[in-house]
Tab-separated table of C-alpha atoms and ligand atoms in Angstrom:
chain	number	residue	atom	x	y	z
A	1	MET	CA	95.037	120.615	57.836
A	2	SER	CA	92.060	117.789	57.382
A	3	LEU	CA	93.837	114.473	57.777
A	4	PHE	CA	92.221	111.234	57.208
A	5	SER	CA	91.891	107.551	58.416
A	6	GLU	CA	91.409	104.767	57.713
A	7	CYS	CA	91.267	101.314	60.270
A	8	CYS	CA	90.850	98.265	59.141
A	9	ARG	CA	90.645	95.523	57.231
A	10	TYR	CA	90.902	91.716	57.704
A	11	TRP	CA	91.887	90.318	54.645
A	12	SER	CA	91.367	86.991	55.510
A	13	ALA	CA	87.668	85.500	55.707
A	14	SER	CA	87.935	83.063	58.011
A	15	ALA	CA	89.266	85.085	60.076
A	16	VAL	CA	87.858	84.944	62.968
A	17	ILE	CA	87.054	85.808	66.537
A	18	LEU	CA	83.938	85.360	68.701
A	19	GLY	CA	83.166	86.271	72.490
A	20	GLY	CA	85.215	86.657	75.124
A	21	LEU	CA	87.674	88.972	76.854
A	22	ILE	CA	87.886	92.046	78.421
A	23	LEU	CA	89.014	93.026	81.990
A	24	LEU	CA	91.490	95.174	82.862
A	25	THR	CA	92.411	95.477	86.786
A	26	GLY	CA	92.074	98.441	88.964
A	27	SER	CA	90.094	101.344	88.288
A	28	TYR	CA	89.997	100.988	84.863
A	29	SER	CA	88.122	98.004	83.400
A	30	TRP	CA	86.134	96.784	80.901
A	31	SER	CA	84.513	94.938	82.346
A	32	GLU	CA	82.493	96.062	85.452
A	33	ASP	CA	79.935	93.424	87.420
A	34	LYS	CA	76.800	95.362	87.473
A	35	LYS	CA	74.343	94.467	84.950
A	36	SER	CA	74.144	96.443	81.954
A	37	THR	CA	70.777	98.138	81.348
A	38	LYS	CA	68.596	98.041	78.630
A	39	VAL	CA	68.370	100.902	75.198
A	40	GLU	CA	66.595	102.038	73.897
A	41	VAL	CA	66.327	101.429	70.203
A	42	ARG	CA	64.364	103.333	68.070
A	43	VAL	CA	63.277	101.425	64.537
A	44	ASP	CA	63.013	103.305	61.203
A	45	GLU	CA	61.398	100.703	58.839
A	46	ARG	CA	62.051	101.560	55.757
A	47	PRO	CA	60.078	99.448	52.674
A	48	GLY	CA	62.850	97.704	50.655
A	49	ARG	CA	65.925	99.508	51.824
A	50	PRO	CA	67.983	98.025	55.446
A	51	TRP	CA	66.356	99.055	58.622
A	52	LEU	CA	67.561	102.225	59.453
A	53	TYR	CA	68.656	101.149	64.326
A	54	ARG	CA	69.120	104.425	66.153
A	55	THR	CA	69.976	104.477	70.402
A	56	ARG	CA	71.704	107.333	72.154
A	57	ASN	CA	74.730	106.518	70.782
A	58	PHE	CA	74.658	104.701	67.727
A	59	ALA	CA	72.743	105.522	64.537
A	60	VAL	CA	73.544	102.044	62.521
A	61	GLN	CA	71.301	100.315	58.391
A	62	THR	CA	71.882	97.199	58.779
A	63	ASP	CA	70.320	94.063	56.941
A	64	ILE	CA	70.428	91.316	59.543
A	65	SER	CA	66.872	90.473	61.296
A	66	ARG	CA	65.361	93.005	63.900
A	67	GLU	CA	66.166	90.781	66.662
A	68	GLU	CA	69.634	90.679	66.018
A	69	ALA	CA	70.029	94.346	65.850
A	70	GLU	CA	68.588	95.016	68.395
A	71	GLU	CA	70.407	92.681	70.685
A	72	LEU	CA	73.488	94.268	68.412
A	73	LEU	CA	73.370	98.327	69.499
A	74	GLN	CA	72.371	96.843	73.024
A	75	ARG	CA	75.887	95.971	72.783
A	76	LEU	CA	77.435	98.464	71.204
A	77	GLU	CA	76.049	100.639	74.058
A	78	THR	CA	77.291	99.229	77.092
A	79	MET	CA	80.503	98.673	74.984
A	80	LEU	CA	80.825	101.707	74.475
A	81	ALA	CA	79.913	103.343	77.824
A	82	LEU	CA	82.821	101.385	79.538
A	83	ILE	CA	85.182	102.878	76.959
A	84	GLY	CA	83.650	105.948	77.141
A	85	LYS	CA	84.675	105.445	80.828
A	86	TYR	CA	88.067	104.109	80.250
A	87	TRP	CA	89.024	106.646	78.934
A	88	GLY	CA	87.653	109.652	80.096
A	89	ARG	CA	85.525	111.019	77.377
A	90	PRO	CA	82.011	109.618	76.886
A	91	ASN	CA	80.896	109.822	73.790
A	92	SER	CA	79.994	113.497	71.776
A	93	GLN	CA	78.658	112.727	69.290
A	94	SER	CA	76.585	109.861	66.850
A	95	ILE	CA	78.296	106.978	65.176
A	96	ASP	CA	76.929	106.014	61.454
A	97	MET	CA	77.594	102.736	61.308
A	98	TYR	CA	76.562	99.976	58.028
A	99	VAL	CA	76.344	96.946	58.853
A	100	VAL	CA	76.318	94.135	56.272
A	101	ARG	CA	75.299	90.033	55.998
A	102	ASP	CA	74.235	90.753	52.890
A	103	VAL	CA	75.208	93.324	49.834
A	104	THR	CA	71.795	92.075	47.956
A	105	LYS	CA	69.955	93.956	50.542
A	106	TRP	CA	71.229	97.018	49.248
A	107	PRO	CA	70.160	99.488	47.203
A	108	PRO	CA	73.312	99.826	44.707
A	109	GLY	CA	74.535	103.053	45.487
A	110	SER	CA	74.066	102.379	49.117
A	111	LEU	CA	76.949	101.820	50.330
A	112	ASP	CA	80.129	103.690	50.033
A	113	PRO	CA	82.470	101.953	47.409
A	114	LYS	CA	85.675	101.770	49.809
A	115	GLY	CA	83.127	100.212	52.607
A	116	LEU	CA	81.786	97.897	50.074
A	117	GLN	CA	85.358	96.604	49.163
A	118	SER	CA	85.884	96.553	52.547
A	119	ILE	CA	82.559	94.345	53.655
A	120	LEU	CA	83.110	92.309	49.957
A	121	ALA	CA	86.224	91.214	51.765
A	122	GLY	CA	85.236	89.763	54.361
A	123	GLY	CA	85.789	92.919	57.729
A	124	GLY	CA	85.266	96.661	58.143
A	125	VAL	CA	86.234	99.879	58.040
A	126	THR	CA	86.159	103.374	59.687
A	127	VAL	CA	86.549	105.477	57.340
A	128	GLY	CA	87.072	109.553	59.288
A	129	GLN	CA	88.177	112.708	58.789
A	130	SER	CA	89.612	115.422	61.141
A	131	ARG	CA	89.911	118.747	61.339
A	132	GLN	CA	92.787	120.545	63.643
A	133	ASN	CA	94.567	123.607	63.807
A	134	SER	CA	97.469	123.580	62.057
A	135	GLN	CA	99.763	125.248	64.282
A	136	THR	CA	97.697	123.858	67.773
A	137	GLY	CA	97.395	120.511	66.679
A	138	GLU	CA	94.095	121.406	68.461
A	139	VAL	CA	91.361	118.815	66.315
A	140	LEU	CA	88.056	121.112	65.534
A	141	ALA	CA	86.039	118.467	64.297
A	142	SER	CA	85.710	114.898	63.600
A	143	ARG	CA	83.862	112.288	61.099
A	144	ALA	CA	83.758	109.006	61.523
A	145	VAL	CA	81.797	106.341	59.597
A	146	VAL	CA	82.279	102.726	59.719
A	147	TYR	CA	81.468	99.866	57.405
A	148	ALA	CA	81.527	96.375	58.977
A	149	THR	CA	80.439	92.327	57.983
A	150	ALA	CA	77.509	91.263	60.233
A	151	ASP	CA	79.570	88.881	62.039
A	152	HIS	CA	82.737	87.747	63.481
A	153	GLY	CA	82.397	90.431	65.946
A	154	THR	CA	83.799	93.111	63.827
A	155	PRO	CA	80.729	96.262	64.597
A	156	GLN	CA	82.527	95.612	67.811
A	157	HIS	CA	86.435	96.604	66.475
A	158	GLU	CA	84.688	99.395	64.167
A	159	ALA	CA	83.178	101.368	67.055
A	160	VAL	CA	86.434	101.157	69.284
A	161	HIS	CA	88.250	103.091	65.869
A	162	ALA	CA	84.985	105.614	65.330
A	163	TYR	CA	84.527	106.463	68.917
A	164	CYS	CA	87.792	107.783	68.662
A	165	MET	CA	87.827	108.887	65.921
A	166	LEU	CA	85.090	111.291	67.019
A	167	ASN	CA	85.970	111.961	70.323
A	168	PHE	CA	90.535	112.204	70.391
A	169	GLY	CA	89.963	112.508	66.444
A	170	ARG	CA	92.771	109.895	65.630
A	171	MET	CA	92.316	106.256	66.455
A	172	GLY	CA	96.744	106.179	67.636
A	173	PRO	CA	99.497	104.826	66.644
A	174	THR	CA	98.478	100.586	64.578
A	175	TRP	CA	99.587	98.648	67.569
A	176	TYR	CA	97.210	100.420	69.713
A	177	ALA	CA	94.441	101.570	67.211
A	178	GLU	CA	93.795	98.065	66.278
A	179	GLY	CA	94.952	96.114	69.538
A	180	MET	CA	92.735	98.104	71.144
A	181	ALA	CA	89.880	97.619	68.629
A	182	GLU	CA	90.707	93.545	69.192
A	183	MET	CA	89.636	93.853	72.277
A	184	GLY	CA	86.603	95.888	71.732
A	185	ARG	CA	85.539	93.453	69.377
A	186	TYR	CA	86.198	89.870	71.748
A	187	TRP	CA	84.629	92.372	74.028
A	188	LYS	CA	82.058	90.143	76.551
A	189	ASP	CA	79.551	92.039	78.839
A	190	ASN	CA	81.238	90.609	82.532
A	191	GLN	CA	83.999	88.736	81.022
A	192	GLN	CA	86.911	88.256	82.238
A	193	ALA	CA	88.647	85.487	80.850
A	194	ILE	CA	90.403	85.294	77.471
A	195	HIS	CA	87.994	84.049	74.683
A	196	CYS	CA	88.892	84.187	71.223
A	197	ASP	CA	89.314	81.572	68.244
A	198	PRO	CA	90.830	79.296	68.808
A	199	GLU	CA	92.749	79.731	65.111
A	200	VAL	CA	94.240	82.272	66.658
A	201	VAL	CA	95.067	81.092	70.190
A	202	LYS	CA	97.168	77.774	68.025
A	203	TYR	CA	98.886	80.355	65.368
A	204	LEU	CA	99.890	82.593	68.745
A	205	LYS	CA	101.448	79.784	70.112
A	206	SER	CA	102.874	77.778	67.320
A	207	GLU	CA	105.610	80.799	66.266
A	208	PRO	CA	108.407	81.908	67.942
A	209	PRO	CA	107.259	85.034	70.832
A	210	LYS	CA	107.229	88.124	67.867
A	211	ARG	CA	109.384	90.581	68.928
A	212	LEU	CA	107.611	93.991	71.072
A	213	ALA	CA	109.763	95.963	69.011
A	214	GLU	CA	108.520	94.741	65.834
A	215	ILE	CA	104.814	94.632	67.030
A	216	THR	CA	104.983	98.554	67.988
A	217	SER	CA	107.517	99.453	65.165
A	218	THR	CA	105.689	103.210	63.589
A	219	ALA	CA	106.659	101.149	59.661
A	220	GLN	CA	103.003	98.567	60.417
A	221	ARG	CA	100.130	100.123	59.045
A	222	SER	CA	96.177	98.684	59.884
A	223	GLY	CA	94.704	96.432	57.163
A	224	ASP	CA	97.892	93.924	56.943
A	225	ASN	CA	96.445	90.856	57.860
A	226	TRP	CA	94.663	88.628	60.656
A	227	GLN	CA	98.236	86.664	62.399
A	228	ASN	CA	99.784	90.629	63.077
A	229	TYR	CA	96.222	91.889	64.395
A	230	ALA	CA	96.627	89.093	66.517
A	231	TRP	CA	99.934	90.062	68.217
A	232	ARG	CA	98.821	93.148	68.413
A	233	TRP	CA	95.388	92.070	70.462
A	234	ALA	CA	98.468	89.845	72.752
A	235	LEU	CA	100.200	92.671	73.208
A	236	CYS	CA	97.404	94.855	74.631
A	237	ASN	CA	96.106	92.466	75.923
A	238	LEU	CA	98.788	91.948	78.472
A	239	LEU	CA	99.739	95.339	79.161
A	240	ALA	CA	96.256	96.131	79.380
A	241	ASN	CA	94.946	93.592	81.900
A	242	ASN	CA	98.728	92.823	83.740
A	243	SER	CA	98.611	94.922	87.070
A	244	ASN	CA	102.454	95.094	86.291
A	245	TYR	CA	101.660	96.881	82.983
A	246	ALA	CA	97.921	98.152	83.549
A	247	PRO	CA	98.958	101.162	85.200
A	248	ARG	CA	100.984	103.154	82.759
A	249	PHE	CA	98.810	101.960	80.274
A	250	HIS	CA	95.983	103.359	80.885
A	251	PRO	CA	97.898	107.416	80.469
A	252	LEU	CA	99.840	105.752	77.298
A	253	GLY	CA	96.786	105.342	75.808
A	254	LEU	CA	95.686	108.609	76.385
A	255	ALA	CA	98.549	110.418	75.162
A	256	LEU	CA	98.639	108.290	72.373
A	257	LEU	CA	95.577	109.125	71.551
A	258	SER	CA	96.534	112.814	72.878
A	259	ALA	CA	99.679	113.313	69.114
A	260	GLN	CA	101.863	113.554	72.616
A	261	ARG	CA	105.083	112.358	72.502
A	262	THR	CA	105.812	109.199	73.928
A	263	SER	CA	105.666	105.310	72.450
A	264	PHE	CA	105.830	101.782	74.412
A	265	GLU	CA	109.209	102.188	74.091
A	266	ASP	CA	110.035	105.194	76.056
A	267	VAL	CA	106.652	104.221	78.740
A	268	TYR	CA	108.180	100.366	79.589
A	269	GLY	CA	111.305	100.510	78.027
A	270	PRO	CA	112.253	100.599	81.836
A	271	MET	CA	110.499	97.073	82.169
A	272	ALA	CA	111.353	95.499	78.766
A	273	LYS	CA	112.330	92.854	80.358
A	274	GLU	CA	110.072	92.292	83.119
A	275	ILE	CA	106.972	92.600	79.986
A	276	ALA	CA	109.340	90.141	77.666
A	277	PHE	CA	109.312	87.574	79.839
A	278	GLU	CA	105.413	87.752	81.442
A	279	TYR	CA	104.598	88.519	77.558
A	280	SER	CA	106.770	85.231	76.855
A	281	GLN	CA	104.671	83.364	80.076
A	282	PHE	CA	101.309	84.386	78.620
A	283	LEU	CA	101.437	83.365	75.597
A	284	LYS	CA	103.054	79.745	76.982
A	285	ASP	CA	100.570	79.454	78.630
A	286	PHE	CA	97.617	81.555	77.847
A	287	ASP	CA	94.097	79.299	76.285
A	288	ASN	CA	90.562	79.980	75.881
A	289	GLY	CA	89.451	80.488	79.749
A	290	TYR	CA	92.699	82.388	80.908
A	291	ARG	CA	92.730	85.118	83.740
A	292	VAL	CA	95.779	87.601	82.449
A	293	ASP	CA	94.767	89.211	85.378
A	294	LEU	CA	95.871	85.957	88.281
A	295	CYS	CA	99.102	85.511	86.328
A	296	SER	CA	100.538	88.723	86.795
A	297	TRP	CA	104.198	88.589	88.888
A	298	ASP	CA	104.838	89.419	91.432
A	299	TRP	CA	108.088	91.407	90.933
A	300	LYS	CA	108.176	93.332	94.285
A	301	ALA	CA	108.325	90.275	96.683
A	302	ARG	CA	111.788	89.830	98.567
A	303	PHE	CA	113.592	86.748	99.183
A	304	HIS	CA	115.807	85.845	101.702
A	305	ALA	CA	118.350	82.669	101.689
A	306	ILE	CA	117.659	80.019	104.677
A	307	GLN	CA	119.766	80.236	106.805
A	308	THR	CA	118.925	79.768	110.296
A	309	ARG	CA	115.420	81.778	110.136
A	310	THR	CA	112.045	79.470	109.146
A	311	ILE	CA	109.701	81.655	106.151
A	312	ASN	CA	106.710	81.451	105.310
A	313	THR	CA	104.247	81.731	103.225
A	314	LYS	CA	101.030	81.696	101.141
A	315	VAL	CA	99.393	80.952	97.941
A	316	LYS	CA	96.605	80.501	96.466
A	317	ALA	CA	94.862	77.903	94.443
A	318	ALA	CA	93.574	80.865	91.791
A	319	ALA	CA	96.199	83.086	91.053
A	320	GLY	CA	99.220	81.648	88.856
A	321	TRP	CA	103.201	81.267	89.511
A	322	GLN	CA	103.560	83.118	93.600
A	323	PRO	CA	106.741	83.985	94.971
A	324	SER	CA	107.815	81.970	98.126
A	325	ARG	CA	110.495	84.254	98.845
A	326	VAL	CA	112.883	82.231	99.209
A	327	THR	CA	116.208	81.557	97.377
A	328	VAL	CA	118.173	78.689	96.975
A	329	LYS	CA	121.964	76.858	95.686
A	330	SER	CA	122.151	74.540	93.924
A	331	GLY	CA	122.726	71.286	95.674
A	332	GLN	CA	121.230	72.417	99.276
A	333	ARG	CA	118.304	71.061	100.565
A	334	ILE	CA	115.240	72.211	102.124
A	335	SER	CA	112.574	70.976	104.716
A	336	TYR	CA	108.948	72.221	104.305
A	337	SER	CA	105.963	71.936	105.895
A	338	THR	CA	101.935	72.829	104.763
A	339	VAL	CA	99.006	73.943	106.814
A	340	GLY	CA	95.674	74.031	104.691
A	341	THR	CA	93.349	72.845	101.893
A	342	TRP	CA	92.260	73.996	98.377
A	343	SER	CA	89.723	73.819	95.399
A	344	LEU	CA	89.919	73.608	92.189
A	345	THR	CA	86.449	74.612	92.284
A	346	LYS	CA	83.982	77.078	93.765
A	347	ASP	CA	82.817	74.239	96.395
A	348	GLY	CA	84.824	71.745	95.284
A	349	GLU	CA	86.439	68.746	97.493
A	350	LYS	CA	89.017	70.343	99.790
A	351	LEU	CA	92.539	69.293	98.625
A	352	ALA	CA	95.921	69.709	100.633
A	353	ALA	CA	98.931	70.502	98.978
A	354	LEU	CA	99.577	66.440	97.832
A	355	GLY	CA	96.182	67.525	95.800
A	356	THR	CA	94.272	64.637	94.152
A	357	LEU	CA	95.674	61.326	92.756
A	358	SER	CA	95.970	62.612	88.950
A	359	GLY	CA	98.520	65.267	90.569
A	360	SER	CA	95.898	68.692	89.721
A	361	GLY	CA	95.674	70.381	93.450
A	362	ARG	CA	99.162	69.560	94.084
A	363	LEU	CA	101.530	72.402	95.173
A	364	VAL	CA	104.306	72.163	92.395
A	365	GLY	CA	107.834	74.951	92.367
A	366	VAL	CA	109.386	76.422	90.205
A	367	LEU	CA	113.504	77.882	89.671
A	368	PHE	CA	112.761	81.689	88.410
A	369	LYS	CA	116.908	83.039	87.437
A	370	ASP	CA	117.577	85.610	84.788
A	371	TYR	CA	113.733	85.740	83.766
A	372	GLU	CA	114.266	81.922	82.441
A	373	LEU	CA	112.178	79.856	84.731
A	374	SER	CA	113.781	75.932	85.080
A	375	GLU	CA	110.784	72.539	85.152
A	376	PRO	CA	108.365	72.658	87.483
A	377	PHE	CA	109.307	70.269	90.577
A	378	ASP	CA	106.336	68.747	92.867
A	379	LEU	CA	106.175	69.452	96.572
A	380	SER	CA	103.433	67.477	98.612
A	381	THR	CA	102.323	68.702	101.877
A	382	GLU	CA	105.780	68.044	103.919
A	383	GLY	CA	108.747	66.667	103.105
A	384	SER	CA	111.993	68.543	102.065
A	385	PHE	CA	113.807	68.789	98.466
A	386	VAL	CA	117.378	69.432	96.594
A	387	ALA	CA	117.391	71.933	94.612
A	388	PRO	CA	117.968	71.540	91.175
A	389	SER	CA	119.702	74.706	90.155
A	390	ASP	CA	120.170	78.936	91.610
A	391	GLY	CA	117.206	81.010	91.872
A	392	LYS	CA	114.218	82.478	93.473
A	393	LEU	CA	111.186	79.161	94.365
A	394	TYR	CA	107.977	80.280	93.058
A	395	LEU	CA	104.563	78.443	93.733
A	396	ARG	CA	101.750	77.204	92.956
A	397	CYS	CA	98.916	74.872	92.751
A	398	ARG	CA	98.630	73.206	90.011
A	399	ASP	CA	95.649	73.135	87.464
A	400	ASP	CA	95.453	74.252	84.402
A	401	TRP	CA	95.840	77.140	83.788
A	402	THR	CA	92.902	78.393	82.289
A	403	GLY	CA	90.688	76.805	85.025
A	404	LEU	CA	92.722	79.079	88.033
A	405	GLY	CA	89.386	81.933	87.460
A	406	ASP	CA	87.254	79.506	90.219
A	407	ASN	CA	89.710	78.127	92.191
A	408	THR	CA	89.264	79.106	95.602
A	409	GLY	CA	91.254	78.472	98.808
A	410	GLU	CA	94.840	78.623	100.289
A	411	ILE	CA	97.570	76.788	101.697
A	412	SER	CA	100.056	78.384	103.856
A	413	VAL	CA	103.833	76.732	103.310
A	414	LYS	CA	106.957	76.628	106.205
A	415	PHE	CA	110.084	76.482	105.352
A	416	GLN	CA	113.280	75.460	106.810
A	417	LYS	CA	117.038	74.901	106.094
A	418	GLY	CA	116.600	71.003	105.507
A	419	GLU	CA	118.804	68.547	107.557
B	1	ZN	ZN1	90.798	97.905	62.713
């Protein structure tokens, strides 16, 4: 039995994207701190034809400059090593790629018509084929050839597809295949913060959140439009980097690539409300510089009403909303005091919970109830407040959501029943 797979095209020439992104939590990281080692690139200088560049895992024919080609191969090799580690299978065969900037530099007939069509549309395509045992579904042999425009991270996107095709014999369902390939497209060495095209950010934030069931529907097809790719990327990015969902995302991906019977619904169904809440927060707060890993919601914290006891908690400057462990009733007065300082940059001014004159660095609270948040309200170094509604109190240091990564310090807060 032979299966043919193709992923994927971008129909919009302005489809966009640039660098950045990828991280992951725990041991399943695409981003590593250690400096990548330089790979050796062998160059075949072919007169009158695009040159051929070979590394351990790639054979790339391209018309881009030698310097750019060597830089591209370097990036692809580093990314491939990391994704091979992430998916637990080092790449097994060389990945053949045609990377095209100027089609007039290619002799007639040197590009597959299907590849050429995708390139002219401003995108790329991975043409894959695998032979499988028709009884067991086991993959016996695979091939994958990539055709890609030179820009917008397209070679990285397609290389993720090719890796999956060659090492698993398949790319997974559309939402996963394209979401992960988009993560590869944005991937940059040692970068944890989001960096994508401002148009993509603008689009995702301006639309009503697309329902998760719609993004993961089996009716979805590759090559539809860049807007759908943006939603797939947003979902995979959240699941891969949020500490609540990353531990299940990794085995789910492996199961999908191995064609086991499972799905997004099977795995995350029991956490549907939590995911929907964090997904809507992500869409509201994210932009270039945002760190998903720092904004994971703490669902495990225990909360208590304040009676005679006091409740102590610590709030980090370099994180999103954090549990105070205090449950409040509408109209209830709560007293609090704080100890400590934090900074909004690595070696920045030390600020108490009152923050700066303009209000940044200030301790702020919000109430969580029925998977919704109240309007945030200001706190200070000490004082009291009247709860505007019922709920669980969460706290954070006020800063741009995209600027949490370089914050330092934490403030201890003590709550007791108000007078
Ligand atoms: Zn794709």
